[in-house]
C-alpha atoms as a PDB file:
ATOM      1  CA  MET A   1      -1.814  10.515 -34.090  1.00  0.00           C
ATOM      2  CA  GLY A   2      -1.150  12.739 -31.099  1.00  0.00           C
ATOM      3  CA  LEU A   3       2.355  13.968 -30.590  1.00  0.00           C
ATOM      4  CA  ARG A   4       3.639  16.152 -27.626  1.00  0.00           C
ATOM      5  CA  TYR A   5       6.899  17.605 -27.044  1.00  0.00           C
ATOM      6  CA  LEU A   6       8.483  16.207 -23.767  1.00  0.00           C
ATOM      7  CA  HIS A   7      12.138  17.411 -23.323  1.00  0.00           C
ATOM      8  CA  THR A   8      15.582  17.624 -24.787  1.00  0.00           C
ATOM      9  CA  MET A   9      18.199  15.532 -23.086  1.00  0.00           C
ATOM     10  CA  ILE A  10      21.946  16.549 -22.867  1.00  0.00           C
ATOM     11  CA  ARG A  11      24.608  14.754 -21.050  1.00  0.00           C
ATOM     12  CA  VAL A  12      26.743  16.839 -18.654  1.00  0.00           C
ATOM     13  CA  LYS A  13      30.132  16.187 -17.157  1.00  0.00           C
ATOM     14  CA  ASP A  14      30.014  18.653 -14.266  1.00  0.00           C
ATOM     15  CA  LEU A  15      26.384  18.811 -12.932  1.00  0.00           C
ATOM     16  CA  GLU A  16      26.860  21.819 -10.710  1.00  0.00           C
ATOM     17  CA  LYS A  17      28.522  24.015 -13.394  1.00  0.00           C
ATOM     18  CA  SER A  18      25.866  22.982 -16.031  1.00  0.00           C
ATOM     19  CA  MET A  19      22.967  23.692 -13.602  1.00  0.00           C
ATOM     20  CA  ALA A  20      24.552  27.064 -12.711  1.00  0.00           C
ATOM     21  CA  PHE A  21      24.830  27.944 -16.364  1.00  0.00           C
ATOM     22  CA  PHE A  22      21.208  27.107 -17.088  1.00  0.00           C
ATOM     23  CA  GLU A  23      20.154  28.997 -13.884  1.00  0.00           C
ATOM     24  CA  LEU A  24      21.873  32.027 -15.369  1.00  0.00           C
ATOM     25  CA  LEU A  25      19.410  31.795 -18.310  1.00  0.00           C
ATOM     26  CA  GLY A  26      16.545  31.709 -15.797  1.00  0.00           C
ATOM     27  CA  LEU A  27      15.768  27.920 -15.780  1.00  0.00           C
ATOM     28  CA  LYS A  28      14.792  26.350 -12.480  1.00  0.00           C
ATOM     29  CA  GLU A  29      15.113  22.694 -11.419  1.00  0.00           C
ATOM     30  CA  THR A  30      11.519  21.309 -11.754  1.00  0.00           C
ATOM     31  CA  ARG A  31      12.279  17.550 -11.176  1.00  0.00           C
ATOM     32  CA  ARG A  32      15.035  15.277 -10.271  1.00  0.00           C
ATOM     33  CA  TYR A  33      15.632  11.487 -10.484  1.00  0.00           C
ATOM     34  CA  ASP A  34      18.734   9.935  -8.796  1.00  0.00           C
ATOM     35  CA  SER A  35      19.379   6.291  -9.639  1.00  0.00           C
ATOM     36  CA  GLU A  36      21.656   4.575  -6.992  1.00  0.00           C
ATOM     37  CA  ALA A  37      21.592   1.352  -9.007  1.00  0.00           C
ATOM     38  CA  GLY A  38      22.289   3.068 -12.357  1.00  0.00           C
ATOM     39  CA  ARG A  39      24.620   5.563 -10.816  1.00  0.00           C
ATOM     40  CA  PHE A  40      23.201   8.571 -12.632  1.00  0.00           C
ATOM     41  CA  SER A  41      20.963  11.615 -12.080  1.00  0.00           C
ATOM     42  CA  LEU A  42      18.345  13.161 -14.307  1.00  0.00           C
ATOM     43  CA  ILE A  43      17.657  16.899 -13.562  1.00  0.00           C
ATOM     44  CA  PHE A  44      14.903  18.655 -15.377  1.00  0.00           C
ATOM     45  CA  MET A  45      15.122  22.452 -15.722  1.00  0.00           C
ATOM     46  CA  ALA A  46      12.684  24.811 -17.319  1.00  0.00           C
ATOM     47  CA  PRO A  47      11.771  28.553 -17.408  1.00  0.00           C
ATOM     48  CA  PRO A  48       9.220  29.595 -14.767  1.00  0.00           C
ATOM     49  CA  GLY A  49       5.770  29.008 -16.107  1.00  0.00           C
ATOM     50  CA  GLN A  50       7.063  26.569 -18.783  1.00  0.00           C
ATOM     51  CA  GLU A  51       7.642  23.566 -16.757  1.00  0.00           C
ATOM     52  CA  ASP A  52       6.217  21.469 -19.587  1.00  0.00           C
ATOM     53  CA  ARG A  53       9.122  22.467 -21.835  1.00  0.00           C
ATOM     54  CA  PRO A  54      12.131  21.310 -19.866  1.00  0.00           C
ATOM     55  CA  ILE A  55      15.699  20.268 -20.767  1.00  0.00           C
ATOM     56  CA  GLU A  56      17.025  17.072 -19.106  1.00  0.00           C
ATOM     57  CA  LEU A  57      20.489  17.187 -17.828  1.00  0.00           C
ATOM     58  CA  THR A  58      21.791  13.611 -17.590  1.00  0.00           C
ATOM     59  CA  HIS A  59      24.729  13.170 -15.287  1.00  0.00           C
ATOM     60  CA  ASN A  60      26.616   9.846 -14.922  1.00  0.00           C
ATOM     61  CA  TRP A  61      28.226   9.701 -11.384  1.00  0.00           C
ATOM     62  CA  ASP A  62      31.263   7.839 -12.509  1.00  0.00           C
ATOM     63  CA  GLY A  63      32.078  10.242 -15.324  1.00  0.00           C
ATOM     64  CA  ASP A  64      31.345  10.136 -19.045  1.00  0.00           C
ATOM     65  CA  ASP A  65      34.447   9.883 -21.186  1.00  0.00           C
ATOM     66  CA  ALA A  66      32.358   9.342 -24.326  1.00  0.00           C
ATOM     67  CA  LEU A  67      31.204  12.945 -24.247  1.00  0.00           C
ATOM     68  CA  PRO A  68      32.614  14.682 -27.414  1.00  0.00           C
ATOM     69  CA  SER A  69      34.808  17.764 -26.987  1.00  0.00           C
ATOM     70  CA  ASP A  70      32.617  19.592 -29.565  1.00  0.00           C
ATOM     71  CA  SER A  71      28.986  19.051 -29.322  1.00  0.00           C
ATOM     72  CA  ARG A  72      28.036  20.689 -32.729  1.00  0.00           C
ATOM     73  CA  HIS A  73      26.408  17.505 -33.890  1.00  0.00           C
ATOM     74  CA  PHE A  74      23.660  18.102 -31.342  1.00  0.00           C
ATOM     75  CA  GLY A  75      22.628  21.310 -32.828  1.00  0.00           C
ATOM     76  CA  HIS A  76      21.496  23.828 -30.228  1.00  0.00           C
ATOM     77  CA  LEU A  77      18.930  24.762 -27.693  1.00  0.00           C
ATOM     78  CA  ALA A  78      16.910  27.983 -28.392  1.00  0.00           C
ATOM     79  CA  TYR A  79      15.345  30.438 -26.024  1.00  0.00           C
ATOM     80  CA  GLY A  80      13.339  33.546 -26.576  1.00  0.00           C
ATOM     81  CA  VAL A  81      14.303  36.427 -24.384  1.00  0.00           C
ATOM     82  CA  ASP A  82      12.642  39.868 -23.708  1.00  0.00           C
ATOM     83  CA  ASN A  83      15.765  41.791 -23.947  1.00  0.00           C
ATOM     84  CA  ILE A  84      18.691  40.015 -25.696  1.00  0.00           C
ATOM     85  CA  TYR A  85      21.161  42.808 -24.736  1.00  0.00           C
ATOM     86  CA  GLU A  86      20.364  42.525 -20.976  1.00  0.00           C
ATOM     87  CA  VAL A  87      20.616  38.753 -21.049  1.00  0.00           C
ATOM     88  CA  CYS A  88      23.917  38.704 -22.847  1.00  0.00           C
ATOM     89  CA  GLN A  89      25.264  41.345 -20.324  1.00  0.00           C
ATOM     90  CA  HIS A  90      24.129  39.229 -17.416  1.00  0.00           C
ATOM     91  CA  LEU A  91      25.783  36.088 -18.943  1.00  0.00           C
ATOM     92  CA  GLN A  92      28.954  37.984 -19.796  1.00  0.00           C
ATOM     93  CA  ASP A  93      29.042  39.622 -16.228  1.00  0.00           C
ATOM     94  CA  ASN A  94      29.012  35.911 -14.942  1.00  0.00           C
ATOM     95  CA  GLY A  95      31.836  34.721 -16.951  1.00  0.00           C
ATOM     96  CA  VAL A  96      29.869  33.258 -19.971  1.00  0.00           C
ATOM     97  CA  VAL A  97      31.618  33.917 -23.403  1.00  0.00           C
ATOM     98  CA  ILE A  98      29.242  35.443 -25.933  1.00  0.00           C
ATOM     99  CA  ASN A  99      30.341  33.361 -29.006  1.00  0.00           C
ATOM    100  CA  ARG A 100      28.086  35.178 -31.433  1.00  0.00           C
ATOM    101  CA  PRO A 101      27.115  38.664 -30.052  1.00  0.00           C
ATOM    102  CA  PRO A 102      23.682  40.117 -30.801  1.00  0.00           C
ATOM    103  CA  ARG A 103      24.989  42.505 -33.339  1.00  0.00           C
ATOM    104  CA  ASP A 104      21.581  42.450 -35.097  1.00  0.00           C
ATOM    105  CA  GLY A 105      19.626  43.038 -31.938  1.00  0.00           C
ATOM    106  CA  ARG A 106      17.970  39.653 -32.602  1.00  0.00           C
ATOM    107  CA  MET A 107      20.247  36.657 -32.219  1.00  0.00           C
ATOM    108  CA  ALA A 108      23.142  35.535 -29.972  1.00  0.00           C
ATOM    109  CA  PHE A 109      24.896  32.329 -29.184  1.00  0.00           C
ATOM    110  CA  VAL A 110      26.661  31.059 -26.119  1.00  0.00           C
ATOM    111  CA  ARG A 111      27.988  27.676 -24.942  1.00  0.00           C
ATOM    112  CA  SER A 112      27.316  25.689 -21.786  1.00  0.00           C
ATOM    113  CA  PRO A 113      30.085  24.281 -19.719  1.00  0.00           C
ATOM    114  CA  ASP A 114      29.629  21.010 -21.659  1.00  0.00           C
ATOM    115  CA  ASN A 115      29.955  22.813 -25.069  1.00  0.00           C
ATOM    116  CA  ILE A 116      26.228  22.729 -25.855  1.00  0.00           C
ATOM    117  CA  SER A 117      25.377  25.533 -28.226  1.00  0.00           C
ATOM    118  CA  VAL A 118      22.491  27.818 -26.882  1.00  0.00           C
ATOM    119  CA  GLU A 119      20.731  30.240 -29.134  1.00  0.00           C
ATOM    120  CA  LEU A 120      19.121  33.320 -27.771  1.00  0.00           C
ATOM    121  CA  LEU A 121      16.433  35.041 -29.879  1.00  0.00           C
ATOM    122  CA  GLN A 122      14.850  38.337 -29.165  1.00  0.00           C
ATOM    123  CA  ASN A 123      11.100  38.025 -28.533  1.00  0.00           C
ATOM    124  CA  GLY A 124       9.153  40.209 -31.104  1.00  0.00           C
ATOM    125  CA  ASP A 125      11.052  42.578 -33.306  1.00  0.00           C
ATOM    126  CA  ALA A 126      14.771  42.902 -33.254  1.00  0.00           C
ATOM    127  CA  LEU A 127      16.070  45.647 -30.972  1.00  0.00           C
ATOM    128  CA  GLU A 128      17.862  48.534 -32.463  1.00  0.00           C
ATOM    129  CA  ALA A 129      21.643  47.873 -32.947  1.00  0.00           C
ATOM    130  CA  ALA A 130      23.664  49.045 -29.866  1.00  0.00           C
ATOM    131  CA  GLU A 131      27.172  49.031 -28.600  1.00  0.00           C
ATOM    132  CA  PRO A 132      29.239  47.124 -27.421  1.00  0.00           C
ATOM    133  CA  TRP A 133      27.290  44.352 -29.264  1.00  0.00           C
ATOM    134  CA  ALA A 134      27.108  46.065 -32.787  1.00  0.00           C
ATOM    135  CA  SER A 135      30.824  46.065 -33.195  1.00  0.00           C
ATOM    136  CA  MET A 136      31.672  42.883 -31.187  1.00  0.00           C
ATOM    137  CA  GLU A 137      33.463  40.066 -33.084  1.00  0.00           C
ATOM    138  CA  SER A 138      32.333  36.517 -32.806  1.00  0.00           C
ATOM    139  CA  THR A 139      34.438  34.231 -30.646  1.00  0.00           C
ATOM    140  CA  GLY A 140      34.985  30.559 -31.282  1.00  0.00           C
ATOM    141  CA  HIS A 141      32.191  28.218 -32.539  1.00  0.00           C
ATOM    142  CA  TRP A 142      28.657  28.939 -32.076  1.00  0.00           C
END
């Protein structure tokens, strides 16, 4: 039996804010489908060169009151990064809360505008512990 990963779908309330968040992580829009009849949009975003591994942002034009306030039941998205400190600094400089700082030089967690947990993992070996991350406390849920 052949099995191939296609994508991960997440529902979003504010499409522009969600797309901006994932663009901060380096994802780009690769495909879009707007359904006038169904009143929804599907936006696929992926890292450059990895267009076959997208997330699908599903946006209902008339709102989506069924979205939970805490999406922990979803789990999380995970992305490998070349320098976890630089990525976290970039996100923080753009107003993203680092919920679980990369104290160990290996792992951090942030949340999207729709409360989706996103894990960032250092590619290869962990970086040496560095400030301000080494002594930064966790914030909220991750």
